Amino acid sequence: MTTTDAARDTKTPPVDPETTPNKVRRNRIPYGLLSIVAGLLVWEALVRVLQPSRLIIVAPSEILARLFDMIVSGEIWPDLSVSLQGFAVGYVLAAAVAIPLGLAIGASTLLYKLANPWVNALYATPIIGLAPLFIIIFGFGLTSKIAVVIALVIFPILINTVSGARAVGIDHKELAVVYKANRFETFTRVLFPGSTPFILTGLRLAVGRGLIGVVVADLFGASKGLGLNLQRSAQAFNTVDIFAVTLLLAFLGIASSAALEYFERRAYRGVKP
């Protein structure tokens, strides 16, 4: 075999543009979206064919039309704005407390042994049962919504943050000691980056609990809110409005979780060796 033949044989084979990563990425099939659309179509067909009582269930097309009308007419905005305020403020405050506290508990063996039984016991406590107490203490305004959201959101974030801090490898901590990093530098440059994927998982899991907290606070007493809207619709046997508001809450949860899941994937990619 000549040198030319050998060079020809060892050349990198030509890249097929149809199999490049970018092409594969463009052709990725959104199975989740297709599954949702298929489910809605089956639901729509069954309602059209079986024609059940409107007090029990209605077609997705009617629900979407009603939700669109609520948004365009502005009917839903007062309730939505109050619920979003309660959720956003409670969620941020819970995260601001849970993340530093979780990192501190996870970084200290003694603090972990002291706090872990309390965290597990409080997490297992049905906080929703205490919602009436929050209403009594804080009244029927926005503050009670925030308190209920904090009570439901703080523990998923705290527990995942503790797990993340404890999962940081001992070699990383020893490396910080070798480089004579103080506690603050170890906290911000070792513990927090290493725990970020766990923290984002906790934040994502807390979204659903926070939305539940808003609705529960409204059900026990409120002047405005999506939970109050649901309660009024139920009392009037208005099934369409019940489904429409529930669909809106589901969309808020899905959108928030999808955004956090995106950052979670990027964080996991960043900590790969």
Short mmCIF file of C-alpha atoms in Angstrom, two decimals:
data_model
loop_
_atom_site.label_atom_id
_atom_site.label_comp_id
_atom_site.label_asym_id
_atom_site.label_seq_id
_atom_site.Cartn_x
_atom_site.Cartn_y
_atom_site.Cartn_z
CA MET A 1 0.00 0.00 0.00
CA THR A 2 1.44 3.39 -0.94
CA THR A 3 1.65 6.39 1.32
CA THR A 4 -1.11 8.06 -0.68
CA ASP A 5 -3.39 5.03 -0.28
CA ALA A 6 -2.70 4.90 3.46
CA ALA A 7 -3.49 8.60 3.83
CA ARG A 8 -6.69 8.10 1.85
CA ASP A 9 -7.74 5.20 4.12
CA THR A 10 -7.13 7.15 7.32
CA LYS A 11 -9.03 10.23 6.27
CA THR A 12 -12.03 11.18 8.35
CA PRO A 13 -15.16 10.00 6.55
CA PRO A 14 -17.31 12.76 5.13
CA VAL A 15 -19.93 14.11 7.51
CA ASP A 16 -23.46 13.48 6.43
CA PRO A 17 -25.36 16.75 6.97
CA GLU A 18 -28.49 14.74 7.67
CA THR A 19 -26.91 13.16 10.77
CA THR A 20 -25.21 16.20 12.31
CA PRO A 21 -26.18 17.09 15.90
CA ASN A 22 -27.87 20.29 14.73
CA LYS A 23 -30.00 18.35 12.27
CA VAL A 24 -30.88 15.77 14.90
CA ARG A 25 -31.79 18.56 17.29
CA ARG A 26 -34.04 20.19 14.69
CA ASN A 27 -35.81 16.90 14.01
CA ARG A 28 -36.42 16.11 17.67
CA ILE A 29 -40.05 15.11 18.09
CA PRO A 30 -41.96 16.84 20.94
CA TYR A 31 -43.49 13.65 22.33
CA GLY A 32 -44.82 15.39 25.43
CA LEU A 33 -46.72 17.98 23.40
CA LEU A 34 -48.05 15.33 21.05
CA SER A 35 -49.23 13.28 24.05
CA ILE A 36 -51.13 16.26 25.48
CA VAL A 37 -52.73 17.09 22.13
CA ALA A 38 -53.74 13.45 21.61
CA GLY A 39 -55.27 13.29 25.08
CA LEU A 40 -57.27 16.46 24.47
CA LEU A 41 -58.52 15.14 21.14
CA VAL A 42 -59.66 11.87 22.77
CA TRP A 43 -61.36 13.86 25.54
CA GLU A 44 -63.10 16.05 22.97
CA ALA A 45 -64.27 13.03 20.95
CA LEU A 46 -65.61 11.19 23.99
CA VAL A 47 -67.60 14.23 25.15
CA ARG A 48 -69.05 14.73 21.66
CA VAL A 49 -70.03 11.08 21.32
CA LEU A 50 -71.19 10.22 24.86
CA GLN A 51 -72.63 13.67 25.68
CA PRO A 52 -72.37 13.40 29.49
CA SER A 53 -74.02 15.87 31.84
CA ARG A 54 -72.47 19.37 31.70
CA LEU A 55 -72.42 19.34 35.50
CA ILE A 56 -69.79 16.59 35.34
CA ILE A 57 -67.53 17.38 32.38
CA VAL A 58 -67.36 19.60 29.30
CA ALA A 59 -65.33 19.52 26.09
CA PRO A 60 -61.77 20.95 26.05
CA SER A 61 -62.72 23.28 23.19
CA GLU A 62 -65.40 24.88 25.37
CA ILE A 63 -62.99 25.16 28.30
CA LEU A 64 -60.32 26.85 26.16
CA ALA A 65 -62.90 29.20 24.67
CA ARG A 66 -64.11 30.18 28.15
CA LEU A 67 -60.55 30.73 29.41
CA PHE A 68 -59.77 32.87 26.37
CA ASP A 69 -62.92 34.93 27.03
CA MET A 70 -61.92 35.39 30.71
CA ILE A 71 -58.49 36.67 29.69
CA VAL A 72 -59.64 38.97 26.87
CA SER A 73 -62.54 40.47 28.85
CA GLY A 74 -60.29 41.03 31.89
CA GLU A 75 -62.64 39.08 34.13
CA ILE A 76 -59.87 36.85 35.49
CA TRP A 77 -57.17 39.49 35.95
CA PRO A 78 -58.08 40.76 39.46
CA ASP A 79 -58.11 37.22 40.87
CA LEU A 80 -55.02 36.20 38.90
CA SER A 81 -52.95 39.22 39.96
CA VAL A 82 -53.70 38.69 43.67
CA SER A 83 -52.89 34.96 43.48
CA LEU A 84 -49.67 35.58 41.54
CA GLN A 85 -48.56 38.19 44.07
CA GLY A 86 -49.13 35.79 46.95
CA PHE A 87 -47.35 32.97 45.14
CA ALA A 88 -44.38 35.04 43.94
CA VAL A 89 -43.69 36.79 47.26
CA GLY A 90 -44.14 33.62 49.32
CA TYR A 91 -42.02 31.56 46.92
CA VAL A 92 -39.13 34.06 46.88
CA LEU A 93 -39.16 34.52 50.65
CA ALA A 94 -39.20 30.75 51.22
CA ALA A 95 -36.28 30.28 48.83
CA ALA A 96 -34.34 33.14 50.45
CA VAL A 97 -34.62 31.41 53.82
CA ALA A 98 -34.41 27.75 52.77
CA ILE A 99 -31.33 27.90 50.53
CA PRO A 100 -28.83 29.51 52.98
CA LEU A 101 -30.27 27.52 55.89
CA GLY A 102 -30.07 24.27 53.90
CA LEU A 103 -26.47 24.93 52.92
CA ALA A 104 -25.57 25.65 56.54
CA ILE A 105 -27.27 22.49 57.81
CA GLY A 106 -25.71 20.36 55.08
CA ALA A 107 -22.23 21.75 55.71
CA SER A 108 -22.23 21.07 59.47
CA THR A 109 -22.52 17.52 60.79
CA LEU A 110 -23.59 18.73 64.24
CA LEU A 111 -26.19 21.14 62.86
CA TYR A 112 -27.49 18.40 60.56
CA LYS A 113 -27.97 15.98 63.47
CA LEU A 114 -29.79 18.66 65.47
CA ALA A 115 -32.00 20.01 62.69
CA ASN A 116 -32.78 16.90 60.64
CA PRO A 117 -35.45 15.46 63.00
CA TRP A 118 -37.23 18.84 63.10
CA VAL A 119 -37.13 19.25 59.34
CA ASN A 120 -38.49 15.76 58.71
CA ALA A 121 -41.22 16.15 61.34
CA LEU A 122 -42.38 19.52 60.01
CA TYR A 123 -42.28 18.31 56.41
CA ALA A 124 -44.48 15.35 57.33
CA THR A 125 -46.95 17.62 59.12
CA PRO A 126 -50.06 18.39 56.99
CA ILE A 127 -49.41 22.13 56.74
CA ILE A 128 -52.68 22.63 54.83
CA GLY A 129 -54.49 21.77 58.07
CA LEU A 130 -52.87 24.86 59.62
CA ALA A 131 -54.16 27.19 56.89
CA PRO A 132 -57.16 28.32 59.00
CA LEU A 133 -54.70 29.30 61.75
CA PHE A 134 -52.78 31.50 59.29
CA ILE A 135 -56.07 33.11 58.26
CA ILE A 136 -56.87 33.85 61.92
CA ILE A 137 -53.42 35.32 62.54
CA PHE A 138 -52.93 37.31 59.31
CA GLY A 139 -56.50 37.98 58.22
CA PHE A 140 -58.10 37.54 54.81
CA GLY A 141 -55.64 39.67 52.84
CA LEU A 142 -52.47 39.00 50.88
CA THR A 143 -50.37 38.30 53.97
CA SER A 144 -52.22 35.08 54.78
CA LYS A 145 -51.66 33.81 51.22
CA ILE A 146 -47.95 34.54 51.52
CA ALA A 147 -47.75 32.74 54.88
CA VAL A 148 -49.46 29.61 53.56
CA VAL A 149 -47.25 29.56 50.45
CA ILE A 150 -44.09 29.89 52.56
CA ALA A 151 -45.20 27.06 54.84
CA LEU A 152 -45.77 24.72 51.88
CA VAL A 153 -42.80 25.77 49.74
CA ILE A 154 -39.96 26.05 52.22
CA PHE A 155 -39.45 22.37 53.03
CA PRO A 156 -38.95 20.90 49.53
CA ILE A 157 -36.32 23.57 48.88
CA LEU A 158 -34.71 23.11 52.30
CA ILE A 159 -34.51 19.31 52.11
CA ASN A 160 -33.06 19.30 48.58
CA THR A 161 -30.53 21.98 49.50
CA VAL A 162 -29.37 19.98 52.52
CA SER A 163 -28.99 16.90 50.32
CA GLY A 164 -27.00 18.92 47.79
CA ALA A 165 -24.63 20.33 50.39
CA ARG A 166 -24.02 16.89 51.85
CA ALA A 167 -23.47 15.43 48.36
CA VAL A 168 -20.54 17.77 47.64
CA GLY A 169 -17.47 15.55 47.48
CA ILE A 170 -15.02 15.56 50.37
CA ASP A 171 -12.22 16.12 47.86
CA HIS A 172 -13.72 19.47 46.89
CA LYS A 173 -13.88 20.51 50.53
CA GLU A 174 -10.30 19.36 51.12
CA LEU A 175 -9.19 21.30 48.06
CA ALA A 176 -10.71 24.43 49.56
CA VAL A 177 -8.71 23.78 52.73
CA VAL A 178 -5.51 23.29 50.72
CA TYR A 179 -6.03 26.66 49.05
CA LYS A 180 -6.73 28.18 52.48
CA ALA A 181 -10.26 29.29 51.60
CA ASN A 182 -12.16 30.82 54.47
CA ARG A 183 -15.67 29.70 55.41
CA PHE A 184 -17.38 32.29 53.24
CA GLU A 185 -15.30 31.36 50.19
CA THR A 186 -15.91 27.65 50.79
CA PHE A 187 -19.61 28.38 51.15
CA THR A 188 -19.91 30.46 47.97
CA ARG A 189 -17.37 28.71 45.71
CA VAL A 190 -17.68 25.06 46.73
CA LEU A 191 -20.93 24.30 48.55
CA PHE A 192 -23.29 26.52 46.60
CA PRO A 193 -22.10 25.60 43.06
CA GLY A 194 -22.01 21.91 43.96
CA SER A 195 -25.52 22.08 45.42
CA THR A 196 -27.07 24.09 42.57
CA PRO A 197 -28.65 21.11 40.73
CA PHE A 198 -30.26 19.92 43.97
CA ILE A 199 -31.46 23.44 44.77
CA LEU A 200 -33.08 23.80 41.35
CA THR A 201 -34.79 20.43 41.80
CA GLY A 202 -36.21 21.65 45.10
CA LEU A 203 -37.37 24.90 43.52
CA ARG A 204 -39.10 22.97 40.74
CA LEU A 205 -40.84 20.62 43.17
CA ALA A 206 -41.96 23.58 45.27
CA VAL A 207 -43.85 25.26 42.41
CA GLY A 208 -46.83 22.92 42.61
CA ARG A 209 -47.00 23.15 46.39
CA GLY A 210 -46.91 26.95 46.19
CA LEU A 211 -49.86 27.05 43.79
CA ILE A 212 -51.76 24.67 46.06
CA GLY A 213 -51.02 27.00 48.96
CA VAL A 214 -52.52 29.98 47.12
CA VAL A 215 -55.72 28.09 46.33
CA VAL A 216 -56.02 26.70 49.87
CA ALA A 217 -55.60 30.16 51.41
CA ASP A 218 -58.37 31.48 49.14
CA LEU A 219 -60.72 28.63 50.04
CA PHE A 220 -60.45 29.38 53.76
CA GLY A 221 -61.13 33.07 53.29
CA ALA A 222 -60.21 35.75 50.78
CA SER A 223 -61.65 38.76 49.01
CA LYS A 224 -59.93 37.96 45.70
CA GLY A 225 -57.97 35.08 44.19
CA LEU A 226 -58.16 32.10 41.88
CA GLY A 227 -59.16 29.82 44.76
CA LEU A 228 -62.09 32.11 45.56
CA ASN A 229 -63.02 32.06 41.87
CA LEU A 230 -63.05 28.26 41.98
CA GLN A 231 -65.18 28.29 45.10
CA ARG A 232 -67.75 30.66 43.57
CA SER A 233 -67.89 28.56 40.39
CA ALA A 234 -68.43 25.38 42.42
CA GLN A 235 -71.24 26.97 44.41
CA ALA A 236 -72.91 28.01 41.15
CA PHE A 237 -72.34 24.54 39.59
CA ASN A 238 -70.40 26.29 36.82
CA THR A 239 -68.29 23.38 35.56
CA VAL A 240 -66.83 25.30 32.62
CA ASP A 241 -65.36 28.01 34.86
CA ILE A 242 -63.99 25.39 37.27
CA PHE A 243 -62.12 23.67 34.45
CA ALA A 244 -60.99 27.00 32.95
CA VAL A 245 -59.44 28.28 36.19
CA THR A 246 -57.91 24.85 36.90
CA LEU A 247 -56.41 24.86 33.41
CA LEU A 248 -54.92 28.30 34.05
CA LEU A 249 -53.35 27.08 37.30
CA ALA A 250 -51.99 24.02 35.52
CA PHE A 251 -50.46 26.22 32.81
CA LEU A 252 -48.78 28.44 35.42
CA GLY A 253 -47.33 25.38 37.13
CA ILE A 254 -46.15 23.79 33.87
CA ALA A 255 -44.54 27.01 32.63
CA SER A 256 -42.72 27.64 35.92
CA SER A 257 -41.56 24.02 36.19
CA ALA A 258 -40.37 23.99 32.56
CA ALA A 259 -38.29 27.12 33.11
CA LEU A 260 -36.68 25.69 36.25
CA GLU A 261 -36.16 22.32 34.57
CA TYR A 262 -34.25 24.08 31.78
CA PHE A 263 -31.88 25.70 34.29
CA GLU A 264 -31.67 22.41 36.17
CA ARG A 265 -30.42 20.59 33.04
CA ARG A 266 -27.85 23.30 32.45
CA ALA A 267 -26.69 23.07 36.06
CA TYR A 268 -26.26 19.28 35.85
CA ARG A 269 -24.34 19.73 32.61
CA GLY A 270 -22.09 22.25 34.33
CA VAL A 271 -21.12 19.92 37.19
CA LYS A 272 -20.20 16.97 34.97
CA PRO A 273 -16.54 15.97 35.37
#
